[in-house]
CSV table of C-alpha atoms in Angstrom, one decimal:
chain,number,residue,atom,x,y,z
A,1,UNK,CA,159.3,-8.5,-72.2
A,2,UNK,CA,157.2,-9.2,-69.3
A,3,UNK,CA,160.3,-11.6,-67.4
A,4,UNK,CA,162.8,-8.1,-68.5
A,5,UNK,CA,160.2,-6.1,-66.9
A,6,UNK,CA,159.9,-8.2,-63.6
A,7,UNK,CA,163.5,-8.5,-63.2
A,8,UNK,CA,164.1,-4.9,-63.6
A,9,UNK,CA,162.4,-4.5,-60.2
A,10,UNK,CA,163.0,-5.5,-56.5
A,11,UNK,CA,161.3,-4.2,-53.4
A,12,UNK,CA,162.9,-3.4,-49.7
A,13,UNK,CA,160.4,-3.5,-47.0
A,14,UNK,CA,160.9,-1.7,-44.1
A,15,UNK,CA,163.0,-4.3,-42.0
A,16,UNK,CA,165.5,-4.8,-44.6
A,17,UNK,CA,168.6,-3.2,-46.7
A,18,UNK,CA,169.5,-4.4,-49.7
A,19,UNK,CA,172.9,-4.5,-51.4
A,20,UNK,CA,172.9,-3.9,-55.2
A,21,UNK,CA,175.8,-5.8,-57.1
A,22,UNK,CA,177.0,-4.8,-60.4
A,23,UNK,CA,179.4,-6.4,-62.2
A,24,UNK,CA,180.7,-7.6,-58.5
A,25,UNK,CA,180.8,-4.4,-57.2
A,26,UNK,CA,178.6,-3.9,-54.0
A,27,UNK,CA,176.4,-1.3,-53.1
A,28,UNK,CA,173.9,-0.4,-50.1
A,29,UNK,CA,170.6,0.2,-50.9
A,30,UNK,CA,168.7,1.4,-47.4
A,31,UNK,CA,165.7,3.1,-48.6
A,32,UNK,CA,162.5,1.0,-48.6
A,33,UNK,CA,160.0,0.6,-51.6
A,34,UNK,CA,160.0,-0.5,-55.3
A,35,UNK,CA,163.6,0.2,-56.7
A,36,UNK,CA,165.1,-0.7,-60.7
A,37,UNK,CA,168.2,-2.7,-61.7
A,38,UNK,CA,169.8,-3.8,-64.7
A,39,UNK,CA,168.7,-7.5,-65.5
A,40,UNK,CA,171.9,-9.9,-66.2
A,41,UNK,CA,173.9,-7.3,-64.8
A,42,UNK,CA,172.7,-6.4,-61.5
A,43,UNK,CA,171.2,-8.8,-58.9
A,44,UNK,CA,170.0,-8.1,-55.3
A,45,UNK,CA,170.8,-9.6,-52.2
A,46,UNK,CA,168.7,-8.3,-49.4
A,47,UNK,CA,169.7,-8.7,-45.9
A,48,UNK,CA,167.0,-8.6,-42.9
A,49,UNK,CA,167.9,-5.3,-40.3
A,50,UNK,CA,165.6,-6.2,-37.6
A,51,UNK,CA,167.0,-7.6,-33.9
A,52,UNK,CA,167.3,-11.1,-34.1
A,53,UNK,CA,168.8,-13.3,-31.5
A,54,UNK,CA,170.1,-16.8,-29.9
A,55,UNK,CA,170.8,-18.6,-27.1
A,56,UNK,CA,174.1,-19.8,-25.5
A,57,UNK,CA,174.4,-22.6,-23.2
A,58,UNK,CA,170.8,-23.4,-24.0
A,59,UNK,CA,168.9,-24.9,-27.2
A,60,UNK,CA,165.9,-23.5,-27.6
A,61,UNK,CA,164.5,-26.1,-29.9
A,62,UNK,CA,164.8,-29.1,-27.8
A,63,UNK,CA,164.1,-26.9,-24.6
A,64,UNK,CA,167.9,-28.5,-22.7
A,65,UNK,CA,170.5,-27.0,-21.2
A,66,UNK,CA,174.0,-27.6,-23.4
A,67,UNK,CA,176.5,-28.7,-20.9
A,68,UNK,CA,179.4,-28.2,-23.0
A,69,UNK,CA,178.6,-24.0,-23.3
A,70,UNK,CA,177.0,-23.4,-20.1
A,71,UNK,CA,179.5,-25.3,-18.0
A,72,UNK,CA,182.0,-22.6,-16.8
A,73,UNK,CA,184.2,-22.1,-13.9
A,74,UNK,CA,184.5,-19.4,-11.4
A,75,UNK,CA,187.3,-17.2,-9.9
A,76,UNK,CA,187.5,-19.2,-6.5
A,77,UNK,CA,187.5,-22.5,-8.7
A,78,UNK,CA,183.4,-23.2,-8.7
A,79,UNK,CA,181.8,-24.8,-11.2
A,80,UNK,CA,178.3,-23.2,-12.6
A,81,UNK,CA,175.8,-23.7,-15.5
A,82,UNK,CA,174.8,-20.4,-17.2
A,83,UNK,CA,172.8,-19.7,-20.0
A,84,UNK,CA,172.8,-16.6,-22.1
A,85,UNK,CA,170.8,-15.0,-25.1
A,86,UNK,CA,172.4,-12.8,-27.1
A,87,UNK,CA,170.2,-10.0,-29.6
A,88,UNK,CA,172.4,-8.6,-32.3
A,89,UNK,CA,171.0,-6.8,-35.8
A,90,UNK,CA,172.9,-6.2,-39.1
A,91,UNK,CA,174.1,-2.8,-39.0
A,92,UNK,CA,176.4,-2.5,-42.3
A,93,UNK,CA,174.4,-4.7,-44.7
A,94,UNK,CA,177.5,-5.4,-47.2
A,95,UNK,CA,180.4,-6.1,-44.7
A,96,UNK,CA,177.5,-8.5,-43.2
A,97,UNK,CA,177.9,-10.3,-46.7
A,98,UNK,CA,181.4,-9.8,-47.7
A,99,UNK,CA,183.2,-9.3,-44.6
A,100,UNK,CA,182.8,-13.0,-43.7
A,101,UNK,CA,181.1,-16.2,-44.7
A,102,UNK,CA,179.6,-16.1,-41.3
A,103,UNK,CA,179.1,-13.4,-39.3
A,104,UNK,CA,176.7,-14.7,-37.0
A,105,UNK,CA,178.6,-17.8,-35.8
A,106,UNK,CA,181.9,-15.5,-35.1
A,107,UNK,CA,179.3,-13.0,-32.9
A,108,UNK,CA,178.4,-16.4,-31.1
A,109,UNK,CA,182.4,-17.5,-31.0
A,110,UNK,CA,183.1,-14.2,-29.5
A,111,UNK,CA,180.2,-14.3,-27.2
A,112,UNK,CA,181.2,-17.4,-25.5
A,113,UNK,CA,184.9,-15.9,-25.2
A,114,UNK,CA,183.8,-13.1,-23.5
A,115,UNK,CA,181.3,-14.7,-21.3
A,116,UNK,CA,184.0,-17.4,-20.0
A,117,UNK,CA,186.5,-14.8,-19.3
A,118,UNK,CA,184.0,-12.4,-17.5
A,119,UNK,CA,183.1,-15.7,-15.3
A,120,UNK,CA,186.3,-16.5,-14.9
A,121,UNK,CA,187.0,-13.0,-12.8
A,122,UNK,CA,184.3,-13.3,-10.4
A,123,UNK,CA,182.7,-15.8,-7.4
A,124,UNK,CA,180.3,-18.3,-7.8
A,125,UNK,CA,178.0,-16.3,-5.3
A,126,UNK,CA,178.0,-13.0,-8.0
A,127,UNK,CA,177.2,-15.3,-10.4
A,128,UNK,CA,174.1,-17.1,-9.0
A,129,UNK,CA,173.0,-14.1,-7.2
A,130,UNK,CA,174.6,-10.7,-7.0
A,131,UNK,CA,176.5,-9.8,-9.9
A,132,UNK,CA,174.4,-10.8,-12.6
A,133,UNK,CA,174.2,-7.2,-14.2
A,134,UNK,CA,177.5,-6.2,-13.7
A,135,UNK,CA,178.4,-9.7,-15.2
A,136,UNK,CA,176.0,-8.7,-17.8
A,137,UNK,CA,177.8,-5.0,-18.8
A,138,UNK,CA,181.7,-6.1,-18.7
A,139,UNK,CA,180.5,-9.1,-21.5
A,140,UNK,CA,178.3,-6.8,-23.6
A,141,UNK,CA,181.1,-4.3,-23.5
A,142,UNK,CA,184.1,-6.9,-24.2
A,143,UNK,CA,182.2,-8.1,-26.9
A,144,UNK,CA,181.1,-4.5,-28.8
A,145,UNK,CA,184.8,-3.7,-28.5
A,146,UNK,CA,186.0,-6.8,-30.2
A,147,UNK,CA,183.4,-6.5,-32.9
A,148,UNK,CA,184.6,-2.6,-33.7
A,149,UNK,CA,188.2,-4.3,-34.3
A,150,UNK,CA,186.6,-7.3,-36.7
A,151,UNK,CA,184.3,-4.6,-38.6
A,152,UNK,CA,182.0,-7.8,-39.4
A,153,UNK,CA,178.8,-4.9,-40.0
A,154,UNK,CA,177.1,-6.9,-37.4
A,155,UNK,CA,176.1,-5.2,-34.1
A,156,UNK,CA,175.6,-6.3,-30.8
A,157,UNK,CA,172.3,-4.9,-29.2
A,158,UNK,CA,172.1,-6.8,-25.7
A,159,UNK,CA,173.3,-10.1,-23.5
A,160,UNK,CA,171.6,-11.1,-20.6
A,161,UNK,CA,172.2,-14.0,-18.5
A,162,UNK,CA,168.8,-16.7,-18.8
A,163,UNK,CA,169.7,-18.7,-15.5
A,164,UNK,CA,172.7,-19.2,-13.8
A,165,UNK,CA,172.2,-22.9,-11.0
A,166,UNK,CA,175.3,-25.3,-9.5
A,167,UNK,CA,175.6,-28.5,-12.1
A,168,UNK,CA,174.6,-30.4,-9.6
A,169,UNK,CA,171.3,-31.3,-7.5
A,170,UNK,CA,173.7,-31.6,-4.4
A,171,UNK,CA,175.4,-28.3,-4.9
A,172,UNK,CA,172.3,-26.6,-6.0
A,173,UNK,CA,170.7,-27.7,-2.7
A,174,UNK,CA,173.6,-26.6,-0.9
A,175,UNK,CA,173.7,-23.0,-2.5
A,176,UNK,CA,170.0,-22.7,-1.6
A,177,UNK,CA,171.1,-23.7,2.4
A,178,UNK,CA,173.7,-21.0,1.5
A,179,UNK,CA,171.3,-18.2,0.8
A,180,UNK,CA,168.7,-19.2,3.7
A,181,UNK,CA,171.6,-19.0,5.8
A,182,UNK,CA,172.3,-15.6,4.8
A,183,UNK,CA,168.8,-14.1,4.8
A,184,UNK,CA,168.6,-15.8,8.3
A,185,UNK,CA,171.7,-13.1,9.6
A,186,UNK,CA,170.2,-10.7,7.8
A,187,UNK,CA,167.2,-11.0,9.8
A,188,UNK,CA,168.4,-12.2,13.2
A,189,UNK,CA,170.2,-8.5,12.6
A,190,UNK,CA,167.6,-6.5,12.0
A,191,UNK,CA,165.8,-8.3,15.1
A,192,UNK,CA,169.7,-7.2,17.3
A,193,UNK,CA,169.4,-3.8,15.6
A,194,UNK,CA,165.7,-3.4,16.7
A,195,UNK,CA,166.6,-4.8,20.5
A,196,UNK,CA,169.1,-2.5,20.9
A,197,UNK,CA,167.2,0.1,19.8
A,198,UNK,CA,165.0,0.0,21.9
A,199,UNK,CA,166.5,-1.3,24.8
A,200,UNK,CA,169.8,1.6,24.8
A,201,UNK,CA,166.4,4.4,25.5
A,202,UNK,CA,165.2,2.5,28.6
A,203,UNK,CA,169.1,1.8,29.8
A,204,UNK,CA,170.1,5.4,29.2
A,205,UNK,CA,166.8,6.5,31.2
A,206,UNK,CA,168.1,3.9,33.7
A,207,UNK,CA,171.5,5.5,34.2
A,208,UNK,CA,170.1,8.9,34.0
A,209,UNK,CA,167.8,8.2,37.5
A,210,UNK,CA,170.6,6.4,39.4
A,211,UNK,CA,172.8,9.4,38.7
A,212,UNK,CA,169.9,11.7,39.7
A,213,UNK,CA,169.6,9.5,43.1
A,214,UNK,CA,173.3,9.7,43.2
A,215,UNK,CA,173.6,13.3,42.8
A,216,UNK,CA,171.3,13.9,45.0
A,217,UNK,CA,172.1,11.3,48.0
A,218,UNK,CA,175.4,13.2,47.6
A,219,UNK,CA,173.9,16.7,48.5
A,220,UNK,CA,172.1,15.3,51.5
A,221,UNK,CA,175.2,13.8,52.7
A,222,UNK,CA,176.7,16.9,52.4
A,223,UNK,CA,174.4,19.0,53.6
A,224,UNK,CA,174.0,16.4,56.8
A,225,UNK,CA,177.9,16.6,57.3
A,226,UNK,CA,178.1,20.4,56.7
A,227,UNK,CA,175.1,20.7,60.4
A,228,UNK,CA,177.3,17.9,61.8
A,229,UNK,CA,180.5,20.0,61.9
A,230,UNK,CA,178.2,23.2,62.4
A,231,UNK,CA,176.8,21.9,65.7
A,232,UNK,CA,179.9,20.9,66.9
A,233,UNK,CA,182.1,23.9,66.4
A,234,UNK,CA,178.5,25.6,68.2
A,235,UNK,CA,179.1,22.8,70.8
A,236,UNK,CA,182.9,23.3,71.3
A,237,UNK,CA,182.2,26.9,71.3
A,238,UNK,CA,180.2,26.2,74.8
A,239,UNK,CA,182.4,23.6,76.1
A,240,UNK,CA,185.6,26.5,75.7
A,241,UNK,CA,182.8,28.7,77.8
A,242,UNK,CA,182.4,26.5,80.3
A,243,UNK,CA,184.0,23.1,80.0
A,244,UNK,CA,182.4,21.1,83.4
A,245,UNK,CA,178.7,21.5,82.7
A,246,UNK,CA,179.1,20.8,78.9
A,247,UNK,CA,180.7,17.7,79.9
A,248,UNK,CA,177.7,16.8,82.1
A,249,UNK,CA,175.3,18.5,79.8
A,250,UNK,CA,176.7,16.0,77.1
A,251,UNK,CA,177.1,12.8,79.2
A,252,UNK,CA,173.2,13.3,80.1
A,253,UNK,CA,171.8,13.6,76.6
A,254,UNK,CA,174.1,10.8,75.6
A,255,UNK,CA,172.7,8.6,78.3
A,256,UNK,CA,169.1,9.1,77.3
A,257,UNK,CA,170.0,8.3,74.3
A,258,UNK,CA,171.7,4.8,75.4
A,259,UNK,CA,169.1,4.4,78.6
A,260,UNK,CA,165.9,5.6,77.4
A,261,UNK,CA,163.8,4.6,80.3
A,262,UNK,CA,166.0,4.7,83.2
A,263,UNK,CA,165.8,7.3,86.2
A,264,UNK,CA,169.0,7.4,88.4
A,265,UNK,CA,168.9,8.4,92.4
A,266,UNK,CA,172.3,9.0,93.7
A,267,UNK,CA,172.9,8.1,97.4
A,268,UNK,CA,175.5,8.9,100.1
A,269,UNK,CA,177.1,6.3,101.8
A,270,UNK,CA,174.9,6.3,105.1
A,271,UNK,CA,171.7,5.9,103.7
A,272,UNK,CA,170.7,9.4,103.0
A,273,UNK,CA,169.5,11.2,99.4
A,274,UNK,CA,172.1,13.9,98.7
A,275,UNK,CA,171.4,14.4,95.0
A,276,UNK,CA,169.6,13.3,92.2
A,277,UNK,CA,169.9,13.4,89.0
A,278,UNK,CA,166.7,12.2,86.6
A,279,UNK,CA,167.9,12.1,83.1
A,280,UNK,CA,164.8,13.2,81.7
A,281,UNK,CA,164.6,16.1,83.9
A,282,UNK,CA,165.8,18.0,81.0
A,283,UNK,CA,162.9,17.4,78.8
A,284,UNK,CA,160.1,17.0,82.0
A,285,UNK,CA,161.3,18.9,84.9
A,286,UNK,CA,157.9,18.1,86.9
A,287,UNK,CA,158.8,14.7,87.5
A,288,UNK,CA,162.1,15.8,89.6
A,289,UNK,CA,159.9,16.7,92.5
A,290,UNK,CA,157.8,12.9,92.5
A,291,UNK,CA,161.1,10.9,92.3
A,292,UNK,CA,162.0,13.5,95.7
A,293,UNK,CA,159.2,12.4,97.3
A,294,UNK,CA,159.1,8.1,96.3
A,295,UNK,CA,162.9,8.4,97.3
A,296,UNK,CA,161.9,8.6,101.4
A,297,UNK,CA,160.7,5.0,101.2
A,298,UNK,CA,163.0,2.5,101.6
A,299,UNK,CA,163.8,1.3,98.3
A,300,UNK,CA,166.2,0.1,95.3
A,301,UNK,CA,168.8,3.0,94.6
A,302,UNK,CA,168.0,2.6,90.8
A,303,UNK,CA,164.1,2.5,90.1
A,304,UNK,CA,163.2,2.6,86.4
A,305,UNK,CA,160.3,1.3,84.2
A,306,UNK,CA,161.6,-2.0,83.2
A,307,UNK,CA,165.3,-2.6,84.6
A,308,UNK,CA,167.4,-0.7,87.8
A,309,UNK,CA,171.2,-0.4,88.3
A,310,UNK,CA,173.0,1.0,91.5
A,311,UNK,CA,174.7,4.4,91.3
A,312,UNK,CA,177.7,5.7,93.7
C-alpha cells in the first residue's frame, strides 16, 4: 500500500513542467506542487523551464578555444576566431520530449548556421570591433525564425558574442597596429579641428582690419584727390584771370620748393641791379630791402646760404 501510495504522487517545483503520460498519450502539467497519477498507468517525465545555456567555439570545461567552431571567414575573405554563448529555456515541455530526440543539439546546429552566415556578410573590422551588436541581433533573429518553422518547444532567449581576435599572434598584432592607427586620426583630427578653430577667429579678425585700413586708405586718397582737383580748377580759375603773373606766381612757389635756400639777384648786362627777385619774399617780405642794400657791394650775382648760381 505504502509503494501504491508513493507512486500515486509527484511534485513540480517551481522551475519545472511536467508532462503526464497515459497510456502514451502526453499531457502538460505546468502548475507547481504535489499532483496524483495513476500508478502502472501513468508516469511523469518532468522537464527543467529555467534558462540554461552553452558555449560555441569555446569549451568551457577545459577553458580552450575550439578551432573547428570558432574559425569563420569574413565578407572581404578574413579569417577570425569567435566564440559565442547561447541561453535558450524549454518553452513547450512535450514537443521538447517528443518533437525530437535532441532538441538542444539542433538549437546548437542551427546556432552555428546562423552565426557563420551572419559572419559571412560582414568585414573582419565589424566583427572584432564595431558590429558586434548588430552581428549579435541578425543571428538571434535568423535563429528564432528557424526555430518557429522546426516547432522543437525550445526557445531561444539570447546570443552574444564571448570574444572575437585574428587566429593568429601575427594578425592579432597587426589588427591592434590597425586600431592605434585609427585612434591616432581620430585624434590628430580633433587636434586639426581645434587649430582651425581657433585659428579661422584670429584670420577673420585679420582680414577684417586690413579691409578697415583699406577702406579707409581709400577715403583719404579720395578725399586727397578730390582738394587736388579742387585747388587746381581754383588755380586755373586765376590763371584764365590773369595768365602772366600766375605763371610767375607758380614758377616762384615751385622754385622754393626745388631751391629751398637760395636767393636770386638779377643783373643787367653793364653791371647795374635792375630787379630782384628773392624767392622767399613771398613768405618774408622784410628781407627784400637787406638783399637791396648787400647788392651795392661788389659781389657774386647769386648769393645763397650754402650754394650760388648766375642769373640773366
Amino acid at each position: 500500500m505504502l509503494i501504491l501510495a508513493f507512486g500515486a504522487t509527484y511534485q513540480i517545483r517551481e522551475q519545472e513542467q511536467a508532462v503526464l503520460i497515459t497510456l502514451g498519450r502526453a499531457q502538460a502539467v505546468t502548475e507547481p506542487g504535489l499532483h496524483f497519477k495513476i500508478p502502472f498507468i501513468q508516469r511523469v517525465r518532468k522537464v527543467n523551464t529555467t534558462i540554461q545555456g552553452f558555449s560555441i567555439g569555446y569549451d568551457s570545461d577545459y577553458n580552450a578555444s575550439g578551432a573547428e567552431e570558432s574559425l569563420m571567414i569574413t565578407s572581404d575573405y578574413n579569417f577570425v576566431n569567435v566564440d559565442f554563448f547561447v541561453e535558450y529555456r524549454y518553452s513547450d515541455p512535450v514537443k521538447a520530449l517528443y518533437a525530437s530526440r535532441d532538441p538542444v543539439n539542433i538549437l546548437k546546429n542551427v546556432s552555428q548556421s546562423c552565426i557563420r552566415t551572419v559572419i559571412s556578410s560582414y568585414t573582419v573590422d565589424d566583427v572584432l570591433t564595431t558590429g558586434k551588436n548588430e552581428i549579435q541581433a541578425a543571428i538571434k533573429s535568423m535563429i528564432v525564425e528557424q526555430l518557429d518553422e522546426q516547432d522543437l518547444g525550445i526557445q531561444l532567449v539570447n546570443i552574444t558574442i564571448q570574444d572575437s581576435e585574428p587566429p593568429t599572434v601575427e594578425v592579432m598584432e597587426a589588427f591592434k597596429a590597425v586600431e592605434t592607427a585609427k585612434q591616432g586620426k581620430e585624434t590628430a583630427l580633433n587636434n586639426a579641428n581645434k587649430y582651425r578653430n581657433e585659428q579661422l577667429p584670429k584670420a577673420q579678425a585679420r582680414v577684417d582690419g586690413i579691409i578697415k585700413d583699406a577702406e579707409a586708405r581709400k577715403t583719404e586718397r579720395i578725399n586727397e584727390a578730390t582738394a587736388q582737383v579742387a585747388r587746381f580748377n581754383a588755380m586755373y580759375q586765376e590763371y584764365v584771370k590773369n595768365p602772366v603773373v600766375t605763371r610767375q606766381r607758380m614758377f616762384f612757389e615751385a622754385m622754393e620748393e626745388v631751391l629751398p635756400g637760395l636767393k636770386v639777384i638779377i643783373e643787367s648786362p653793364n653791371g647795374d641791379m635792375q630787379t630782384i627777385y628773392p624767392i622767399d619774399s613771398f613768405t618774408n617780405p622784410g628781407q627784400t630791402d637787406s638783399l637791396v642794400e648787400n647788392s651795392a657791394e661788389p659781389s657774386p650775382s647769386v648769393q645763397g646760404h650754402d650754394t650760388g648760381t648766375t642769373g640773366e
